[in-house]
Tab-separated table of N, CA, C and O in Angstrom:
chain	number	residue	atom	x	y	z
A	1	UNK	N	28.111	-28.791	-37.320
A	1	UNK	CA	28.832	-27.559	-37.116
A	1	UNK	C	28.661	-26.641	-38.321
A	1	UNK	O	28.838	-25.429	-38.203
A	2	UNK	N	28.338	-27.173	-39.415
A	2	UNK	CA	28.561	-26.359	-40.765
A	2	UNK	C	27.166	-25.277	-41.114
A	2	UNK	O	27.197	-24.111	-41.506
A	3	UNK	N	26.019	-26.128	-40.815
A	3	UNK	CA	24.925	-25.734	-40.476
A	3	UNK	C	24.278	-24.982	-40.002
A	3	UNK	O	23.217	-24.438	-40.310
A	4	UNK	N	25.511	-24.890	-38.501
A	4	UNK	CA	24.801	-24.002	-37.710
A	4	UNK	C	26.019	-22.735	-37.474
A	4	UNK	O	25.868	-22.054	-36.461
A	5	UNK	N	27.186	-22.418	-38.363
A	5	UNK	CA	27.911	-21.413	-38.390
A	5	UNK	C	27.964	-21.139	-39.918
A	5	UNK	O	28.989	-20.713	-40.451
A	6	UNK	N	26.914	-21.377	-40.549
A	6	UNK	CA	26.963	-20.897	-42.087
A	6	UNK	C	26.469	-19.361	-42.124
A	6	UNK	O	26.563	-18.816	-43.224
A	7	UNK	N	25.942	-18.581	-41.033
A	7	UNK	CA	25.356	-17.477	-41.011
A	7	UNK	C	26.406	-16.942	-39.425
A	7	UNK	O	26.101	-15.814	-39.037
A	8	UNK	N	27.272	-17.494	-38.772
A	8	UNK	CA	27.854	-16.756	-38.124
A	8	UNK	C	28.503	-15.746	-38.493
A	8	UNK	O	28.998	-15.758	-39.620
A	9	UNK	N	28.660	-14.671	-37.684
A	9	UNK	CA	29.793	-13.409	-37.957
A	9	UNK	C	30.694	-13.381	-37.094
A	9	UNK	O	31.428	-12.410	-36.916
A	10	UNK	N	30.754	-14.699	-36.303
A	10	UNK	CA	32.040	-14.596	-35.790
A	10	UNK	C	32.197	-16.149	-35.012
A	10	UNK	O	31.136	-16.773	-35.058
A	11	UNK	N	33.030	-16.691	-34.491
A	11	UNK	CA	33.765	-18.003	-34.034
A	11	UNK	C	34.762	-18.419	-32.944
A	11	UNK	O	35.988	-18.515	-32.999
A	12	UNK	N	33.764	-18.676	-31.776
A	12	UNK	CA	34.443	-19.109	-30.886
A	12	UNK	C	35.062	-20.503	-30.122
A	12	UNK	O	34.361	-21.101	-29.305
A	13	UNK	N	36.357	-20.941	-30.440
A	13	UNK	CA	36.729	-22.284	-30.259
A	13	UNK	C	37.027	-22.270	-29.018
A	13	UNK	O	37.893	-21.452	-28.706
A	14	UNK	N	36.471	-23.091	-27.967
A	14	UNK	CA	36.884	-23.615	-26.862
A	14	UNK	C	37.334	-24.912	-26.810
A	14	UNK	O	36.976	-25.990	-27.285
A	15	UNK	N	38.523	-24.372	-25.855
A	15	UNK	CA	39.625	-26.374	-26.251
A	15	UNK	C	39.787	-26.085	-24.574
A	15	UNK	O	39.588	-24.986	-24.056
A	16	UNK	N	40.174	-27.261	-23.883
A	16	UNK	CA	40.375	-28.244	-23.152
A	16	UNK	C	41.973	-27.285	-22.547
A	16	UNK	O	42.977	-27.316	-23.259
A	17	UNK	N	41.972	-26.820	-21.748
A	17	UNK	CA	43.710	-26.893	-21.188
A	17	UNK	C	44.444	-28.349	-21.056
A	17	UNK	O	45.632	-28.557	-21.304
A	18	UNK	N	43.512	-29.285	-20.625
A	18	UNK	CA	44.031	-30.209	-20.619
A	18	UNK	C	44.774	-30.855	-21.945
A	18	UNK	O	45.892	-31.268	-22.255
A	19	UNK	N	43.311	-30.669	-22.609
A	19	UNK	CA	43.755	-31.405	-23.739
A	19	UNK	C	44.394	-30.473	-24.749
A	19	UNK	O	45.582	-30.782	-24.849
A	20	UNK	N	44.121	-29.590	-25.434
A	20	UNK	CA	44.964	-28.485	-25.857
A	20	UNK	C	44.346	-29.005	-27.367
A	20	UNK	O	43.251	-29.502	-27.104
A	21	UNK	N	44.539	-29.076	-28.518
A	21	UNK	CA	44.790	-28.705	-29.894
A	21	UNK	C	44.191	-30.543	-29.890
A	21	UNK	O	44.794	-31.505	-29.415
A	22	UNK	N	42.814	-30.529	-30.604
A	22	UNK	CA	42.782	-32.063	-30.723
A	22	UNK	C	42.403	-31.994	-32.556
A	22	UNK	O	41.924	-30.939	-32.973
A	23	UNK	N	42.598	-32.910	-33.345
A	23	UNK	CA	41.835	-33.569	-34.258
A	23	UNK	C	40.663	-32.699	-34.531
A	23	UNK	O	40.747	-31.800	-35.367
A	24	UNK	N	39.742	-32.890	-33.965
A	24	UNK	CA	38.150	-32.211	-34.187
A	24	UNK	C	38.636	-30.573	-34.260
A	24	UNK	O	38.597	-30.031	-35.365
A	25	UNK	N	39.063	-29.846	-33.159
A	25	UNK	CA	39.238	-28.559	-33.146
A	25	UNK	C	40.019	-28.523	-33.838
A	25	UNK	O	40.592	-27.493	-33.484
A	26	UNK	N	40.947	-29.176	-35.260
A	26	UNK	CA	41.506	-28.430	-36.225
A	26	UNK	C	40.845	-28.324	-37.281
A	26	UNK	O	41.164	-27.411	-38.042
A	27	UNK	N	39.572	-29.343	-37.701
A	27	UNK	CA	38.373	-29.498	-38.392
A	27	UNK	C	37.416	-28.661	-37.803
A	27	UNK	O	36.474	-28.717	-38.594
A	28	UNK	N	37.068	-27.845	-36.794
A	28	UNK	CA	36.503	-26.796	-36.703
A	28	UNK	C	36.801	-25.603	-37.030
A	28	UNK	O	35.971	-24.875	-37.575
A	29	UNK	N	38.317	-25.119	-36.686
A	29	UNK	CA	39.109	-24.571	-37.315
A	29	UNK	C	38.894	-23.750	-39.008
A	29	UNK	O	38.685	-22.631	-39.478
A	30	UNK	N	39.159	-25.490	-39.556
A	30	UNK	CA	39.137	-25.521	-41.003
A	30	UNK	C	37.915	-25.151	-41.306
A	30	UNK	O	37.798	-24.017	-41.771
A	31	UNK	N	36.847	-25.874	-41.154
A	31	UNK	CA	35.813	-25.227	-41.428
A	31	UNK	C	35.191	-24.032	-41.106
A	31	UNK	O	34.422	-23.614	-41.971
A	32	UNK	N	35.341	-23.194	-39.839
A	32	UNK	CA	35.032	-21.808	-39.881
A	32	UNK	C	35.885	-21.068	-40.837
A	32	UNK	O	35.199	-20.214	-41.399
A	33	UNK	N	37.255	-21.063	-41.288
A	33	UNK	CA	37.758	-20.417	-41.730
A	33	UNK	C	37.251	-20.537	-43.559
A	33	UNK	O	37.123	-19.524	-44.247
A	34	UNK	N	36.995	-22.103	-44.156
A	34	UNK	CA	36.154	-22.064	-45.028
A	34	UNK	C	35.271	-21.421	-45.460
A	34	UNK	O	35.017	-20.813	-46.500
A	35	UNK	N	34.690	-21.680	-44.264
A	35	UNK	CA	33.143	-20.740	-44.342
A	35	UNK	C	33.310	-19.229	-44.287
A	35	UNK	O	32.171	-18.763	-44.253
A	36	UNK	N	34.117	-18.355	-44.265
A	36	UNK	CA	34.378	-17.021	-44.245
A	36	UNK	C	34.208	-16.659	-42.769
A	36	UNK	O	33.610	-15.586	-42.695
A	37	UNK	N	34.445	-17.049	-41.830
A	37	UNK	CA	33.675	-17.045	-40.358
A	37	UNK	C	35.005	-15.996	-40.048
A	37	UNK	O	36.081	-16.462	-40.426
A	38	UNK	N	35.066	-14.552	-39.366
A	38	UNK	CA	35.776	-14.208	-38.840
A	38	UNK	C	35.528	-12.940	-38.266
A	38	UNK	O	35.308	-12.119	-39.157
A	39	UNK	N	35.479	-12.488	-37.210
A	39	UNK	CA	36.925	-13.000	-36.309
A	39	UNK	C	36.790	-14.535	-36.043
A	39	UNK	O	35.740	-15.049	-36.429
A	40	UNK	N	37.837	-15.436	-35.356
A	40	UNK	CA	37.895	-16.499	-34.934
A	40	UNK	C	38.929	-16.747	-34.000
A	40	UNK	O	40.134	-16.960	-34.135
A	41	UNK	N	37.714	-16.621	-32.422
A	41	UNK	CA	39.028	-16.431	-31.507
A	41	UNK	C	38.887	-17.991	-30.665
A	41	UNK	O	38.002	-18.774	-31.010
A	42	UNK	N	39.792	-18.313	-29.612
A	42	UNK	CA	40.364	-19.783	-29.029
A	42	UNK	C	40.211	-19.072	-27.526
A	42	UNK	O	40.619	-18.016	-27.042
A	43	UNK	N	39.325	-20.314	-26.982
A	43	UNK	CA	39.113	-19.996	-25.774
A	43	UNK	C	40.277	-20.513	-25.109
A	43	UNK	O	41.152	-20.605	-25.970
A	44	UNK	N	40.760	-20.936	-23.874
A	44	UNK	CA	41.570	-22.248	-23.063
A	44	UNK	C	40.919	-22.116	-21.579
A	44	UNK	O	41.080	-21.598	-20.474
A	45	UNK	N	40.170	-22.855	-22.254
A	45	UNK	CA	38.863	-23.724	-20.760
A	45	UNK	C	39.648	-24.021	-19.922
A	45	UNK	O	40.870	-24.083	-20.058
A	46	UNK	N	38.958	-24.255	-18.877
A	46	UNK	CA	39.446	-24.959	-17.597
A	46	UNK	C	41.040	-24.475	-16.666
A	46	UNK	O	41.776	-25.188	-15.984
A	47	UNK	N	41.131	-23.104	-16.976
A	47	UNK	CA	42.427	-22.635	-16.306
A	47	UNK	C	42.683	-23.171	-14.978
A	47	UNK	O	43.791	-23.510	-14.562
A	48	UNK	N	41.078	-23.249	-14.048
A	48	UNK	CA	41.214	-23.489	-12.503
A	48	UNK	C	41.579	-24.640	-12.286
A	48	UNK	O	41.959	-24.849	-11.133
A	49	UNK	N	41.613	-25.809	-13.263
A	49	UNK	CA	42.027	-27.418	-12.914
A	49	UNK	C	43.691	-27.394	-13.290
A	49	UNK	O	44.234	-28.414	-12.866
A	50	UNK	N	44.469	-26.618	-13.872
A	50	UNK	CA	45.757	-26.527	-13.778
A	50	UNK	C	46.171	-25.309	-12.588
A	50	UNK	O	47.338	-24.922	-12.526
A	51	UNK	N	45.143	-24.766	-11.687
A	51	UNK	CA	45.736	-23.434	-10.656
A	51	UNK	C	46.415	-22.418	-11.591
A	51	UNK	O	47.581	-22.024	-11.565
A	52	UNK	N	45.375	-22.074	-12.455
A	52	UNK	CA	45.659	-20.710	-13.301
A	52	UNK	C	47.141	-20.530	-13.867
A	52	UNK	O	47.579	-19.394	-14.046
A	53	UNK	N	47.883	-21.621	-14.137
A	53	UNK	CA	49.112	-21.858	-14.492
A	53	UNK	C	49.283	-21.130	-15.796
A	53	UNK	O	48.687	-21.580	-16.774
A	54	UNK	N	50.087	-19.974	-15.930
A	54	UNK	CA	50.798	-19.708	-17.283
A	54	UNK	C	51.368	-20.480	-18.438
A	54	UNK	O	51.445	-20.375	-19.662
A	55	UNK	N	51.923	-21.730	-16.987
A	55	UNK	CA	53.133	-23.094	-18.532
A	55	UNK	C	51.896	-23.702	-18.630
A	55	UNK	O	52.030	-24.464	-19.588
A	56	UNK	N	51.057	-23.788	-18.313
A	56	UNK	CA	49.828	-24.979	-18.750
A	56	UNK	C	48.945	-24.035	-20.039
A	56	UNK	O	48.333	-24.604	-20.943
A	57	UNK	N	49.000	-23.067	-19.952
A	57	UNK	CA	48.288	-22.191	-21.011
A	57	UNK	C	49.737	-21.840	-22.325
A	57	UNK	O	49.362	-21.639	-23.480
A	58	UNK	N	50.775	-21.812	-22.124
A	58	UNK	CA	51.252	-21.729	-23.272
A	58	UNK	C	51.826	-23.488	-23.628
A	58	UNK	O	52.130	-23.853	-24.763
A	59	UNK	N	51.861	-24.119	-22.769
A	59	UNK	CA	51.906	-25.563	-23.691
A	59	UNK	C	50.803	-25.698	-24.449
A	59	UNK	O	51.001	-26.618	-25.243
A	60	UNK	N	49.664	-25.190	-24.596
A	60	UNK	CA	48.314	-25.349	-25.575
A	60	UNK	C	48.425	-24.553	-26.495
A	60	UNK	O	48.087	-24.730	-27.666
A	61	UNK	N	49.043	-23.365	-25.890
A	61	UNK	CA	49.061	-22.390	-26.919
A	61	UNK	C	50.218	-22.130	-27.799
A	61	UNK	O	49.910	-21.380	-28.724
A	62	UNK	N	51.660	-22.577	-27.806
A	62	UNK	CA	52.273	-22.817	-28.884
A	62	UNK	C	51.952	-23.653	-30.173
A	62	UNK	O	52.358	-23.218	-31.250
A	63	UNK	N	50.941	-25.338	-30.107
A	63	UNK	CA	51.111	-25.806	-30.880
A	63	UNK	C	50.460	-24.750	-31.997
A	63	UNK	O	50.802	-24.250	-33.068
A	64	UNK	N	49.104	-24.706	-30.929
A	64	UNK	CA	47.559	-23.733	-31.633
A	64	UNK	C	48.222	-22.984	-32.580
A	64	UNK	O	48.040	-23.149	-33.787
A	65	UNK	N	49.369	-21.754	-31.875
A	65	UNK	CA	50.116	-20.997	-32.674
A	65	UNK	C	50.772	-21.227	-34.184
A	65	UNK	O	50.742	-20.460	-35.146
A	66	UNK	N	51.232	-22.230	-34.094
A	66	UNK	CA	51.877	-22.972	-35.022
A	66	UNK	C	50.919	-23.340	-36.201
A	66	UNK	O	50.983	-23.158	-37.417
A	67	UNK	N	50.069	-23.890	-35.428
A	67	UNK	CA	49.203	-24.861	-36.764
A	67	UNK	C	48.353	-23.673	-37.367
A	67	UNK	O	48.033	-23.867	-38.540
A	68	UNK	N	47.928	-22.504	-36.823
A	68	UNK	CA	47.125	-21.332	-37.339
A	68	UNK	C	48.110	-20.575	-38.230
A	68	UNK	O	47.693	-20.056	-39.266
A	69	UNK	N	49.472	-20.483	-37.858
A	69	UNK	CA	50.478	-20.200	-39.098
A	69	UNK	C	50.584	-20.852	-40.159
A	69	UNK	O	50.576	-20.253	-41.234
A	70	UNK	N	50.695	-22.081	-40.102
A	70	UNK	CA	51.069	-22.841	-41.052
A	70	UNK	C	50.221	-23.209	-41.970
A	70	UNK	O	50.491	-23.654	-43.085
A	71	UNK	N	48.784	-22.951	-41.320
A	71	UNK	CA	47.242	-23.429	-42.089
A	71	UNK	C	47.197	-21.807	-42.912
A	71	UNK	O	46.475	-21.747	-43.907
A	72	UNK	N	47.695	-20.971	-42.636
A	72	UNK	CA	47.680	-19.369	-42.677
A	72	UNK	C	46.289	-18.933	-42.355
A	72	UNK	O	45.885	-17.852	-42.784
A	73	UNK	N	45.635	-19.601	-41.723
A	73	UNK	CA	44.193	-18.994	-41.128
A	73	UNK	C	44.630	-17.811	-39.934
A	73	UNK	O	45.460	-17.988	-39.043
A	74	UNK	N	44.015	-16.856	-40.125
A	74	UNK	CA	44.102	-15.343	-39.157
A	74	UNK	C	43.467	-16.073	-37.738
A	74	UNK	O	42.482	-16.811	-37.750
A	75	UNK	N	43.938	-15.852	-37.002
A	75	UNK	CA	43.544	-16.194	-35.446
A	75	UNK	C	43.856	-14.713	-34.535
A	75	UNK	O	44.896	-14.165	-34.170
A	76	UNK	N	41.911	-14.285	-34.332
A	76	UNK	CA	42.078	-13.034	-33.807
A	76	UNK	C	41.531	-12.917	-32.702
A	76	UNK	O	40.629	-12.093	-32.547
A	77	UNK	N	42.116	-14.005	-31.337
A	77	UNK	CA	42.518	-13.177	-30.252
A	77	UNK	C	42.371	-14.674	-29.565
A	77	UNK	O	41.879	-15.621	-30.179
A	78	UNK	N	42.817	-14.755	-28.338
A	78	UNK	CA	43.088	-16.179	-27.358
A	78	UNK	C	42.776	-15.637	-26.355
A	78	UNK	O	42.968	-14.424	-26.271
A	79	UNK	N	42.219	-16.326	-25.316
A	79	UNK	CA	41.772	-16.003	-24.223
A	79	UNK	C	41.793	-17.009	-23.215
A	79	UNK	O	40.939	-17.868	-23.433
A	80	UNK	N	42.631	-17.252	-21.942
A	80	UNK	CA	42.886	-17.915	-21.021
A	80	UNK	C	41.648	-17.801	-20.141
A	80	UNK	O	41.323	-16.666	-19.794
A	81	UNK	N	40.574	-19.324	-19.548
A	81	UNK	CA	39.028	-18.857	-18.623
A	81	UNK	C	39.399	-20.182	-18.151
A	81	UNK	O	40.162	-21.106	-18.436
A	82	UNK	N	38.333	-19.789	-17.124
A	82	UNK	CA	37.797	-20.699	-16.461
A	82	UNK	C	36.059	-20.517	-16.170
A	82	UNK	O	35.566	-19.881	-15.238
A	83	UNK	N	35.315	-21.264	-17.246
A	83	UNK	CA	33.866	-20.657	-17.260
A	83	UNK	C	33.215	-20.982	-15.937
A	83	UNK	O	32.406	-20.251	-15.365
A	84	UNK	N	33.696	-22.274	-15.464
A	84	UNK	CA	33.423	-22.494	-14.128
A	84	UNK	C	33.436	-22.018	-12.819
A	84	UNK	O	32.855	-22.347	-11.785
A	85	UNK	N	34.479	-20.909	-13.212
A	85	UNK	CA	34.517	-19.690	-12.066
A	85	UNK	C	34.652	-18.550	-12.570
A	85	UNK	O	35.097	-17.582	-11.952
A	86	UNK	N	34.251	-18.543	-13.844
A	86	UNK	CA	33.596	-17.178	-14.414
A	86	UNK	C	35.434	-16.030	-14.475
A	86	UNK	O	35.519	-14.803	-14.423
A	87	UNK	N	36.121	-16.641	-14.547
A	87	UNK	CA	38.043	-16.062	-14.268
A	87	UNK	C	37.434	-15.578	-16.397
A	87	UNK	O	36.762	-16.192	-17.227
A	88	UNK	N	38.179	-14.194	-16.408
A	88	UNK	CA	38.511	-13.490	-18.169
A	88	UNK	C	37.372	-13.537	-18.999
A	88	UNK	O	37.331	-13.119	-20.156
A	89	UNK	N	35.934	-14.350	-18.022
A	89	UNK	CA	34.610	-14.302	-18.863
A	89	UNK	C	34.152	-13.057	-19.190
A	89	UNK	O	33.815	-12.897	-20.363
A	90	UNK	N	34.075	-12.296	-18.565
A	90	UNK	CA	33.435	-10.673	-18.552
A	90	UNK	C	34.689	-9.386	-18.000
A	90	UNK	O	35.050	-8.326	-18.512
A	91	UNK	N	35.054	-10.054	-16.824
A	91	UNK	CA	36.445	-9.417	-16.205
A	91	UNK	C	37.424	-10.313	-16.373
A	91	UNK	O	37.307	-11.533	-16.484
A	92	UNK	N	38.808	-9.381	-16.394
A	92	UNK	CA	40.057	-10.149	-16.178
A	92	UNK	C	40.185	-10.290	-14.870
A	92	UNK	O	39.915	-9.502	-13.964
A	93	UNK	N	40.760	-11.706	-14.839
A	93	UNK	CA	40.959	-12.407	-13.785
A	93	UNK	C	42.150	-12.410	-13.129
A	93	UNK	O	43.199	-12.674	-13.717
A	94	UNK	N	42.082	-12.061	-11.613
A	94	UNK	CA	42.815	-11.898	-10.695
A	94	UNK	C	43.956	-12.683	-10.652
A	94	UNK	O	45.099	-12.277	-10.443
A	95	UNK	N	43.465	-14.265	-10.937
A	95	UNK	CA	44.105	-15.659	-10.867
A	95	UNK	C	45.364	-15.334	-11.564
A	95	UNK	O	46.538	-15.332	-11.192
A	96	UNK	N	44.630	-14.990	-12.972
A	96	UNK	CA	45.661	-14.807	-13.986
A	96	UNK	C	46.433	-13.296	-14.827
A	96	UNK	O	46.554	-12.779	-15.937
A	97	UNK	N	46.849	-13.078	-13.199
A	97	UNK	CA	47.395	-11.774	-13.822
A	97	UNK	C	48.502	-11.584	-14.689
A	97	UNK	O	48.910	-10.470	-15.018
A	98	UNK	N	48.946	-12.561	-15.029
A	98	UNK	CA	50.155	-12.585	-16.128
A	98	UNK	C	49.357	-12.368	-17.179
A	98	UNK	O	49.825	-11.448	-17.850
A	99	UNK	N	48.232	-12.852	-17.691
A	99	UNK	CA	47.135	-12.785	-18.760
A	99	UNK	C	47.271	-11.079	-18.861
A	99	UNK	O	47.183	-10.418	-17.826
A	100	UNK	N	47.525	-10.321	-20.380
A	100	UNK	CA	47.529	-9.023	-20.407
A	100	UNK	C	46.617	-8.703	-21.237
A	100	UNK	O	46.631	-7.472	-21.231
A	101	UNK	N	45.585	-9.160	-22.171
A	101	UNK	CA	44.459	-9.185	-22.837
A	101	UNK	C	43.169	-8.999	-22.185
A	101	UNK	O	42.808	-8.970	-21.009
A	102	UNK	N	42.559	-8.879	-23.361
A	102	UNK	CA	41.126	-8.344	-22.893
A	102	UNK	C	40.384	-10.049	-22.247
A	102	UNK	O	40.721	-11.211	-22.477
A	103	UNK	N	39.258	-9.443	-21.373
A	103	UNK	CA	38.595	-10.776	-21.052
A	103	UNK	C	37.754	-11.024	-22.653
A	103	UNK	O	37.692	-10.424	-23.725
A	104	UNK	N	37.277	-12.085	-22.144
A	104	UNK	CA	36.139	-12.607	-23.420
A	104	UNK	C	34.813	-11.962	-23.757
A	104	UNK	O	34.194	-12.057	-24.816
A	105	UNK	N	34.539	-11.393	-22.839
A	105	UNK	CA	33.164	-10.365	-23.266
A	105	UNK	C	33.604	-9.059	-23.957
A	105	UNK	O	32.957	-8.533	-24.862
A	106	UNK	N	34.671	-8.616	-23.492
A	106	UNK	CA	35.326	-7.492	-24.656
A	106	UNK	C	35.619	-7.646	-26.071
A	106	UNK	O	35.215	-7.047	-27.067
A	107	UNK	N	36.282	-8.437	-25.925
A	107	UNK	CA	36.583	-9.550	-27.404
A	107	UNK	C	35.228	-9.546	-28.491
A	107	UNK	O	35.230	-9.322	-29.701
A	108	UNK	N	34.075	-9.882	-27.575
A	108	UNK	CA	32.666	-10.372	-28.323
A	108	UNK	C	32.287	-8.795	-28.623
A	108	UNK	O	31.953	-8.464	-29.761
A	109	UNK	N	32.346	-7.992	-27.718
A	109	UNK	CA	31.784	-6.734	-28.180
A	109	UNK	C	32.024	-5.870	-28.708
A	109	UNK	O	31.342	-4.864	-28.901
A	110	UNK	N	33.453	-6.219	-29.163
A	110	UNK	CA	33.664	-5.257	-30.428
A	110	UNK	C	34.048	-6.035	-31.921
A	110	UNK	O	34.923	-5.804	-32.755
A	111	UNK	N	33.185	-6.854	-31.856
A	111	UNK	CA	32.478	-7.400	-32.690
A	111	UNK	C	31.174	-6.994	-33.343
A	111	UNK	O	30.885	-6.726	-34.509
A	112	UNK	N	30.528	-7.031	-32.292
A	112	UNK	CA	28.885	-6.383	-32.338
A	112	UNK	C	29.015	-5.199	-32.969
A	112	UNK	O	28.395	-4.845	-33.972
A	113	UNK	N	30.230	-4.289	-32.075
A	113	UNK	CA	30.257	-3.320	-32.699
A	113	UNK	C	30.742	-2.498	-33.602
A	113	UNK	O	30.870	-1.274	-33.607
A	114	UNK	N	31.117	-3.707	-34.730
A	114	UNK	CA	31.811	-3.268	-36.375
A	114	UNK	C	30.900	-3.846	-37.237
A	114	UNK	O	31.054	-3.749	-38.455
């Protein structure tokens, strides 16, 4: 991982809805933020295997919240998908209209473009 985001300009963590906040993704974490890597935004994969559930996306996303405070690493922006059905990849998704953020291709492109 270190290797191959030593020249990134930016950092995208995808975690598990299921699984939410593991071990490894706080050591990815740590290390992009080491490495000067930022922005550094958090995907939450797999929305369609919980039925685009809101409580299934903020049970992942409080701890996340927490531990990015407490580590004081900047966490700039979260994004609820399902890459498997393409749901907040490019467009916001219908599924998840409680979701009030940009999809994930917006996110990336104004990146590019600073």
């Amino acid at each position: 991982m270190v290797s191959g985001a030593a020249q990134a300009v930016a950092a995208v963590l995808v975690l598990d809805v299921k699984e939410g906040l593991t071990d490894q993704a706080k050591r990815h974490i740590f290390l992009a933020h080491f490495l000067g890597i930022d922005p550094l935004f958090v995907v939450i994969n797999k929305m369609d295997s919980v039925g685009y559930d809101k409580a299934a996306f903020v049970r992942v996303t409080e701890p996340l919240l927490r531990f990015f405070k407490e580590s004081r690493i900047k966490l700039s922006g979260m994004v609820p998908v399902s890459a498997k059905e393409g749901a907040n990849i490019f467009y916001r998704s219908k599924q998840m209209s409680w979701y009030k953020g940009p999809a994930l291709l917006t996110l990336l492109e104004k990146v590019s473009e600073a």
